[in-house]
Amino acid sequence: MGKSIKTVAVLTSGGDAPGMNACIRAVTRTAIYNSMKVYGIYRGFEGLMSGEFKELTTESVSNVIQRGGTILKTARSAEFMTPEGHKKAHDNLLKYGVDALIIIGGNGSLTGAHELAMEYDDIPVIGLPGTIDNDLYGTDYTIGYDTALNTIVECVDKIRDTANSHDRIFFVEVMGRDAGFLAQNSAIAAGAEAAIIPEDQTDVDQLAQFIGRGVRKSKNSSIVLVSEAKKDGHGGAMYYAERMRKEYPAYDVRVTILGHLQRGGTPSAYDRILASRLGYASIEALKEGQRNVMIGIQDGEIAYVPIDRAVKRDKPIDRELIDVLSVLSI
Ligand code: F6P
């Protein structure tokens, strides 16, 4: 058993993700249920350093479970990644009497959480995976991923109507700088011809082959999902579209970049439930004396993984998904 936890603080950091509010609600209500005091910290690590703390009550988190974005706001902070930044953050945690810090965020945010915990080990840190990218090791799903995936599929269904009417090839760029989960799975769900993801090599001839397969069976439109990872200084979709235009001028090529609309919107039921379970589990973990772990979901069960393991950017994509798409798009 660790030191008894009487006061916790929660913040959201990095890119927002649908379901973050459900998670803040779950942390707050579970903490209060266990007679703990809860602070919400505004604007992520920026607010942690500048002291934007506000006590949360059960009412503060009423009517938020269905809302996208984050009621605590979020930010990306370069200053926090410095020893001076960590000191300011730690001073504020002491000032407000915080016994444990809960951080909801993605790879960069949990890396920051780990660094803070390494420098100051008197305040346990718990990470909760909140990112549409689904790229944290040790959890099958991250909060926000399911909603973003559904948003993408809805958009691609619409793009397909116009692609079909004009006999065009569309390269649709989706988020996920270093991970292809969104691109690969939305390609399967939307019945696309191909996905270009950072975990796999796709050259332009291969692409032309996939698209040619469709044309031969008199399917004159094609959709290719592309992860946003940069190629030769261009966004992924732009790069592949240019190459196709140059090397296969017979095709009428268009690009759609879905951008930040993928991060907004009301969270899916799955994301709300995941966020609620993880938020609840964060307080249970602190009661058990856990520290410096990320809490994830593995095969439907709550699982703990050391934060520094979760952020190594090596969560593998299931290779079977690549085969499924390739076979089903013939
Ligand atoms: O990490 C989540 C994410 O949405 C990535 O998929 C994307 O590359 C990035 O954030 C965009 O960040 P920003 O909103 O700062 O432009």
Short mmCIF file of C-alpha atoms and ligand atoms in Angstrom, two decimals:
data_model
loop_
_atom_site.label_atom_id
_atom_site.label_comp_id
_atom_site.label_asym_id
_atom_site.label_seq_id
_atom_site.Cartn_x
_atom_site.Cartn_y
_atom_site.Cartn_z
CA MET A 1 0.00 0.00 0.00
CA GLY A 2 1.30 3.48 -0.88
CA LYS A 3 0.70 6.70 1.02
CA SER A 4 -3.01 7.39 1.42
CA ILE A 5 -4.32 9.62 -1.34
CA LYS A 6 -6.57 12.43 -0.20
CA THR A 7 -6.28 14.90 -3.09
CA VAL A 8 -5.92 14.16 -6.80
CA ALA A 9 -5.56 16.43 -9.80
CA VAL A 10 -6.55 15.64 -13.38
CA LEU A 11 -5.56 17.28 -16.65
CA THR A 12 -5.92 16.68 -20.39
CA SER A 13 -2.93 17.27 -22.64
CA GLY A 14 -1.91 17.17 -26.31
CA GLY A 15 -4.46 16.72 -29.09
CA ASP A 16 -8.02 16.53 -27.76
CA ALA A 17 -9.94 13.30 -28.28
CA PRO A 18 -13.67 12.52 -28.06
CA GLY A 19 -14.32 10.82 -24.73
CA MET A 20 -11.90 12.95 -22.71
CA ASN A 21 -14.87 14.57 -20.94
CA ALA A 22 -16.34 11.18 -20.04
CA CYS A 23 -12.96 10.32 -18.55
CA ILE A 24 -12.67 13.56 -16.54
CA ARG A 25 -16.19 12.85 -15.24
CA ALA A 26 -15.27 9.32 -14.22
CA VAL A 27 -12.07 10.39 -12.44
CA THR A 28 -13.91 13.18 -10.62
CA ARG A 29 -16.89 11.15 -9.50
CA THR A 30 -14.87 8.09 -8.49
CA ALA A 31 -12.50 10.27 -6.47
CA ILE A 32 -15.37 12.04 -4.71
CA TYR A 33 -17.10 8.70 -4.07
CA ASN A 34 -13.88 7.68 -2.28
CA SER A 35 -13.88 10.92 -0.20
CA MET A 36 -11.01 12.48 -2.13
CA LYS A 37 -10.72 16.12 -3.16
CA VAL A 38 -10.28 16.65 -6.94
CA TYR A 39 -8.66 19.51 -8.82
CA GLY A 40 -9.10 20.02 -12.55
CA ILE A 41 -6.03 21.63 -14.10
CA TYR A 42 -6.81 23.79 -17.13
CA ARG A 43 -4.82 23.85 -20.41
CA GLY A 44 -2.71 20.77 -19.73
CA PHE A 45 0.90 21.18 -18.66
CA GLU A 46 0.70 24.93 -19.35
CA GLY A 47 -1.91 25.28 -16.61
CA LEU A 48 0.02 22.92 -14.36
CA MET A 49 3.01 25.29 -14.55
CA SER A 50 0.98 28.51 -14.25
CA GLY A 51 -1.32 27.24 -11.48
CA GLU A 52 -4.71 27.05 -13.23
CA PHE A 53 -6.24 24.67 -10.67
CA LYS A 54 -9.96 24.55 -9.90
CA GLU A 55 -11.70 22.21 -7.50
CA LEU A 56 -14.19 19.92 -9.28
CA THR A 57 -17.48 18.77 -7.81
CA THR A 58 -19.89 16.11 -9.05
CA GLU A 59 -21.88 18.96 -10.65
CA SER A 60 -18.81 20.33 -12.49
CA VAL A 61 -18.89 17.20 -14.63
CA SER A 62 -22.67 17.00 -15.17
CA ASN A 63 -23.87 16.99 -18.75
CA VAL A 64 -20.42 16.48 -20.29
CA ILE A 65 -20.33 12.75 -21.07
CA GLN A 66 -21.77 13.35 -24.54
CA ARG A 67 -19.54 16.30 -25.44
CA GLY A 68 -16.47 16.13 -27.66
CA GLY A 69 -13.31 18.15 -26.90
CA THR A 70 -12.24 18.66 -23.31
CA ILE A 71 -13.87 20.89 -20.70
CA LEU A 72 -10.44 21.28 -19.08
CA LYS A 73 -8.96 22.57 -22.37
CA THR A 74 -5.67 21.27 -23.62
CA ALA A 75 -2.34 22.50 -24.94
CA ARG A 76 1.02 21.38 -26.26
CA SER A 77 3.82 22.75 -24.10
CA ALA A 78 7.49 23.00 -25.03
CA GLU A 79 8.36 24.67 -21.70
CA PHE A 80 7.08 21.74 -19.68
CA MET A 81 9.71 19.48 -21.27
CA THR A 82 12.48 21.39 -19.40
CA PRO A 83 13.72 20.94 -15.79
CA GLU A 84 12.46 24.49 -15.05
CA GLY A 85 9.02 23.49 -16.35
CA HIS A 86 8.98 20.39 -14.18
CA LYS A 87 9.93 22.44 -11.13
CA LYS A 88 7.11 24.95 -11.68
CA ALA A 89 4.68 22.05 -12.08
CA HIS A 90 5.91 20.29 -8.95
CA ASP A 91 5.79 23.53 -6.90
CA ASN A 92 2.12 23.98 -7.85
CA LEU A 93 1.25 20.38 -7.00
CA LEU A 94 2.77 20.92 -3.54
CA LYS A 95 1.03 24.29 -3.17
CA TYR A 96 -2.39 22.69 -3.77
CA GLY A 97 -1.61 19.64 -1.63
CA VAL A 98 -1.99 17.21 -4.54
CA ASP A 99 -1.08 13.61 -3.64
CA ALA A 100 -1.43 12.14 -7.16
CA LEU A 101 -1.68 13.44 -10.72
CA ILE A 102 -3.79 11.87 -13.48
CA ILE A 103 -2.90 12.78 -17.04
CA ILE A 104 -5.19 12.00 -19.97
CA GLY A 105 -3.30 12.27 -23.25
CA GLY A 106 -1.29 10.72 -26.04
CA ASN A 107 2.33 9.83 -26.60
CA GLY A 108 3.95 13.23 -26.03
CA SER A 109 1.82 13.96 -22.98
CA LEU A 110 2.55 10.64 -21.31
CA THR A 111 6.26 11.08 -22.07
CA GLY A 112 6.04 14.40 -20.22
CA ALA A 113 4.22 12.68 -17.35
CA HIS A 114 6.98 10.08 -17.11
CA GLU A 115 9.72 12.72 -17.06
CA LEU A 116 7.98 14.61 -14.26
CA ALA A 117 7.62 11.37 -12.28
CA MET A 118 11.32 10.58 -12.76
CA GLU A 119 12.41 14.00 -11.53
CA TYR A 120 10.02 14.18 -8.57
CA ASP A 121 9.02 10.84 -7.14
CA ASP A 122 6.94 12.10 -4.21
CA ILE A 123 3.76 12.47 -6.29
CA PRO A 124 2.53 9.36 -8.12
CA VAL A 125 1.47 9.87 -11.72
CA ILE A 126 -1.15 7.83 -13.58
CA GLY A 127 -1.48 8.06 -17.37
CA LEU A 128 -4.73 7.42 -19.22
CA PRO A 129 -4.53 6.88 -23.00
CA GLY A 130 -6.42 9.71 -24.72
CA THR A 131 -5.63 10.10 -28.41
CA ILE A 132 -7.38 9.37 -31.68
CA ASP A 133 -4.16 7.80 -33.00
CA ASN A 134 -4.44 4.55 -30.94
CA ASP A 135 -0.65 4.41 -30.87
CA LEU A 136 0.07 3.66 -27.20
CA TYR A 137 1.58 0.28 -26.38
CA GLY A 138 -0.20 -1.72 -23.68
CA THR A 139 -3.76 -0.84 -24.57
CA ASP A 140 -5.83 -2.30 -27.38
CA TYR A 141 -7.72 0.97 -27.75
CA THR A 142 -7.22 4.59 -26.76
CA ILE A 143 -9.99 7.04 -25.84
CA GLY A 144 -11.16 8.82 -29.00
CA TYR A 145 -9.96 6.30 -31.56
CA ASP A 146 -13.33 4.61 -32.12
CA THR A 147 -15.14 7.92 -32.62
CA ALA A 148 -12.49 9.21 -35.04
CA LEU A 149 -12.61 5.95 -36.99
CA ASN A 150 -16.38 6.26 -37.36
CA THR A 151 -16.05 9.90 -38.42
CA ILE A 152 -13.56 8.95 -41.12
CA VAL A 153 -15.76 6.13 -42.42
CA GLU A 154 -18.74 8.47 -42.62
CA CYS A 155 -16.66 10.98 -44.63
CA VAL A 156 -15.26 8.34 -46.95
CA ASP A 157 -18.76 7.01 -47.66
CA LYS A 158 -19.63 10.52 -48.87
CA ILE A 159 -16.46 10.87 -50.91
CA ARG A 160 -17.27 7.56 -52.58
CA ASP A 161 -20.48 9.02 -54.03
CA THR A 162 -18.65 11.76 -55.87
CA ALA A 163 -15.66 9.54 -56.73
CA ASN A 164 -18.04 7.13 -58.36
CA SER A 165 -20.02 9.75 -60.25
CA HIS A 166 -16.87 11.24 -61.77
CA ASP A 167 -14.81 8.06 -62.19
CA ARG A 168 -12.04 9.52 -60.04
CA ILE A 169 -9.33 8.28 -57.73
CA PHE A 170 -9.35 9.91 -54.32
CA PHE A 171 -6.45 9.97 -51.90
CA VAL A 172 -7.97 10.65 -48.48
CA GLU A 173 -5.48 11.75 -45.86
CA VAL A 174 -6.21 10.88 -42.24
CA MET A 175 -4.44 11.61 -38.95
CA GLY A 176 -1.83 9.40 -37.33
CA ARG A 177 1.66 10.80 -37.90
CA ASP A 178 3.50 7.67 -36.86
CA ALA A 179 0.78 5.04 -36.78
CA GLY A 180 -1.54 3.62 -39.40
CA PHE A 181 -4.40 2.32 -37.21
CA LEU A 182 -6.86 4.97 -38.43
CA ALA A 183 -5.90 4.60 -42.10
CA GLN A 184 -5.79 0.80 -42.16
CA ASN A 185 -9.02 0.17 -40.29
CA SER A 186 -11.01 2.95 -41.96
CA ALA A 187 -9.89 1.53 -45.33
CA ILE A 188 -11.32 -1.86 -44.38
CA ALA A 189 -14.52 -0.37 -42.96
CA ALA A 190 -15.11 1.89 -45.96
CA GLY A 191 -14.26 -0.77 -48.56
CA ALA A 192 -11.34 1.26 -49.93
CA GLU A 193 -8.89 -0.07 -52.51
CA ALA A 194 -5.73 0.49 -50.46
CA ALA A 195 -4.23 2.05 -47.34
CA ILE A 196 -0.82 3.67 -47.14
CA ILE A 197 0.50 3.49 -43.60
CA PRO A 198 3.86 4.24 -41.95
CA GLU A 199 4.22 0.61 -40.81
CA ASP A 200 4.27 -0.72 -44.39
CA GLN A 201 6.03 0.19 -47.63
CA THR A 202 3.79 1.04 -50.57
CA ASP A 203 5.32 2.21 -53.83
CA VAL A 204 3.48 3.94 -56.63
CA ASP A 205 3.60 0.93 -58.98
CA GLN A 206 2.00 -1.23 -56.33
CA LEU A 207 -0.70 1.38 -55.92
CA ALA A 208 -1.32 1.50 -59.65
CA GLN A 209 -1.67 -2.25 -59.53
CA PHE A 210 -4.35 -2.07 -56.81
CA ILE A 211 -6.21 0.64 -58.70
CA GLY A 212 -5.78 -1.19 -62.03
CA ARG A 213 -7.47 -4.25 -60.54
CA GLY A 214 -10.60 -2.19 -60.02
CA VAL A 215 -10.47 -0.59 -63.47
CA ARG A 216 -10.16 -3.99 -65.16
CA LYS A 217 -13.42 -5.06 -63.61
CA SER A 218 -14.97 -1.79 -64.82
CA LYS A 219 -14.85 -0.15 -61.41
CA ASN A 220 -13.78 3.33 -62.46
CA SER A 221 -13.35 4.99 -59.11
CA SER A 222 -10.98 4.18 -56.30
CA ILE A 223 -10.33 5.32 -52.77
CA VAL A 224 -6.96 5.15 -51.07
CA LEU A 225 -6.61 6.02 -47.36
CA VAL A 226 -3.27 7.64 -46.53
CA SER A 227 -1.72 8.29 -43.12
CA GLU A 228 -0.58 11.89 -42.79
CA ALA A 229 3.13 10.98 -42.35
CA LYS A 230 5.23 13.35 -44.46
CA LYS A 231 6.92 12.15 -47.67
CA ASP A 232 9.56 14.36 -49.32
CA GLY A 233 8.24 17.36 -47.37
CA HIS A 234 4.63 16.84 -48.55
CA GLY A 235 1.67 15.39 -46.68
CA GLY A 236 1.27 11.71 -47.59
CA ALA A 237 -1.83 12.11 -49.79
CA MET A 238 -0.38 14.99 -51.81
CA TYR A 239 2.83 13.06 -52.42
CA TYR A 240 1.09 9.94 -53.73
CA ALA A 241 -1.43 11.93 -55.78
CA GLU A 242 1.37 13.86 -57.51
CA ARG A 243 3.25 10.66 -58.28
CA MET A 244 0.13 9.00 -59.69
CA ARG A 245 -0.65 12.03 -61.87
CA LYS A 246 2.88 12.03 -63.24
CA GLU A 247 3.31 8.34 -63.80
CA TYR A 248 -0.27 7.38 -64.68
CA PRO A 249 -1.78 10.46 -66.38
CA ALA A 250 -4.84 8.52 -67.54
CA TYR A 251 -6.24 8.62 -64.01
CA ASP A 252 -8.25 11.60 -62.76
CA VAL A 253 -6.86 12.10 -59.27
CA ARG A 254 -8.15 14.19 -56.35
CA VAL A 255 -7.01 14.69 -52.74
CA THR A 256 -9.13 15.19 -49.61
CA ILE A 257 -7.43 15.97 -46.29
CA LEU A 258 -9.85 15.30 -43.46
CA GLY A 259 -7.76 17.21 -40.90
CA HIS A 260 -9.08 18.27 -37.53
CA LEU A 261 -12.68 17.35 -38.16
CA GLN A 262 -11.51 13.84 -37.20
CA ARG A 263 -10.88 15.03 -33.64
CA GLY A 264 -14.29 16.58 -33.01
CA GLY A 265 -17.79 15.33 -32.45
CA THR A 266 -19.80 13.50 -29.89
CA PRO A 267 -17.97 10.42 -28.55
CA SER A 268 -19.20 6.98 -29.57
CA ALA A 269 -20.75 4.68 -26.96
CA TYR A 270 -17.56 2.61 -27.04
CA ASP A 271 -15.37 5.63 -26.25
CA ARG A 272 -17.66 6.77 -23.44
CA ILE A 273 -17.57 3.34 -21.84
CA LEU A 274 -13.80 2.97 -22.27
CA ALA A 275 -13.22 6.47 -20.86
CA SER A 276 -15.52 5.76 -17.90
CA ARG A 277 -13.80 2.44 -17.13
CA LEU A 278 -10.30 3.92 -17.36
CA GLY A 279 -11.20 6.98 -15.27
CA TYR A 280 -12.71 4.74 -12.58
CA ALA A 281 -9.68 2.43 -12.75
CA SER A 282 -7.26 5.34 -12.23
CA ILE A 283 -8.62 5.98 -8.73
CA GLU A 284 -8.79 2.27 -7.93
CA ALA A 285 -5.13 1.97 -9.03
CA LEU A 286 -4.08 4.80 -6.73
CA LYS A 287 -5.92 3.16 -3.83
CA GLU A 288 -3.92 -0.02 -4.55
CA GLY A 289 -0.66 1.94 -4.44
CA GLN A 290 0.05 1.90 -8.19
CA ARG A 291 2.27 4.71 -9.52
CA ASN A 292 3.75 5.75 -12.83
CA VAL A 293 1.65 3.39 -14.89
CA MET A 294 -0.61 3.90 -17.85
CA ILE A 295 -3.93 2.15 -17.51
CA GLY A 296 -5.17 0.48 -20.67
CA ILE A 297 -7.55 -2.17 -21.88
CA GLN A 298 -6.29 -5.58 -23.04
CA ASP A 299 -8.71 -8.24 -24.25
CA GLY A 300 -11.50 -6.35 -22.52
CA GLU A 301 -9.73 -6.25 -19.14
CA ILE A 302 -8.09 -3.33 -17.34
CA ALA A 303 -4.29 -3.57 -17.55
CA TYR A 304 -1.35 -1.58 -16.16
CA VAL A 305 1.75 -0.83 -18.19
CA PRO A 306 4.74 1.28 -17.07
CA ILE A 307 4.35 4.70 -18.68
CA ASP A 308 7.81 4.62 -20.27
CA ARG A 309 6.90 1.31 -21.93
CA ALA A 310 3.61 2.67 -23.29
CA VAL A 311 5.23 5.59 -25.12
CA LYS A 312 7.94 3.76 -27.07
CA ARG A 313 6.06 4.21 -30.36
CA ASP A 314 6.27 0.51 -31.13
CA LYS A 315 2.68 -0.68 -30.86
CA PRO A 316 2.45 -3.16 -33.71
CA ILE A 317 -0.31 -3.09 -36.29
CA ASP A 318 -1.90 -6.48 -36.82
CA ARG A 319 -0.43 -7.67 -40.16
CA GLU A 320 -3.60 -9.64 -40.81
CA LEU A 321 -5.42 -6.34 -41.34
CA ILE A 322 -3.13 -5.63 -44.27
CA ASP A 323 -3.98 -9.01 -45.82
CA VAL A 324 -7.69 -8.55 -45.19
CA LEU A 325 -7.74 -5.24 -47.05
CA SER A 326 -5.65 -6.55 -49.88
CA VAL A 327 -7.85 -9.61 -50.43
CA LEU A 328 -11.18 -7.85 -50.00
CA SER A 329 -10.33 -5.06 -52.43
CA ILE A 330 -9.78 -7.34 -55.46
O1 F6P B 1 -1.82 13.23 -31.68
C1 F6P B 1 -3.09 13.43 -32.15
C2 F6P B 1 -3.07 14.19 -33.46
O2 F6P B 1 -4.41 14.39 -33.82
C3 F6P B 1 -2.26 13.53 -34.57
O3 F6P B 1 -2.97 12.54 -35.26
C4 F6P B 1 -1.97 14.73 -35.43
O4 F6P B 1 -0.80 14.51 -36.20
C5 F6P B 1 -1.74 15.82 -34.45
O5 F6P B 1 -2.48 15.46 -33.30
C6 F6P B 1 -2.15 17.20 -34.92
O6 F6P B 1 -1.81 18.10 -33.93
P1 F6P B 1 -2.26 19.62 -33.85
O7 F6P B 1 -3.70 19.66 -33.47
O8 F6P B 1 -1.39 20.21 -32.82
O9 F6P B 1 -2.06 20.19 -35.22
#
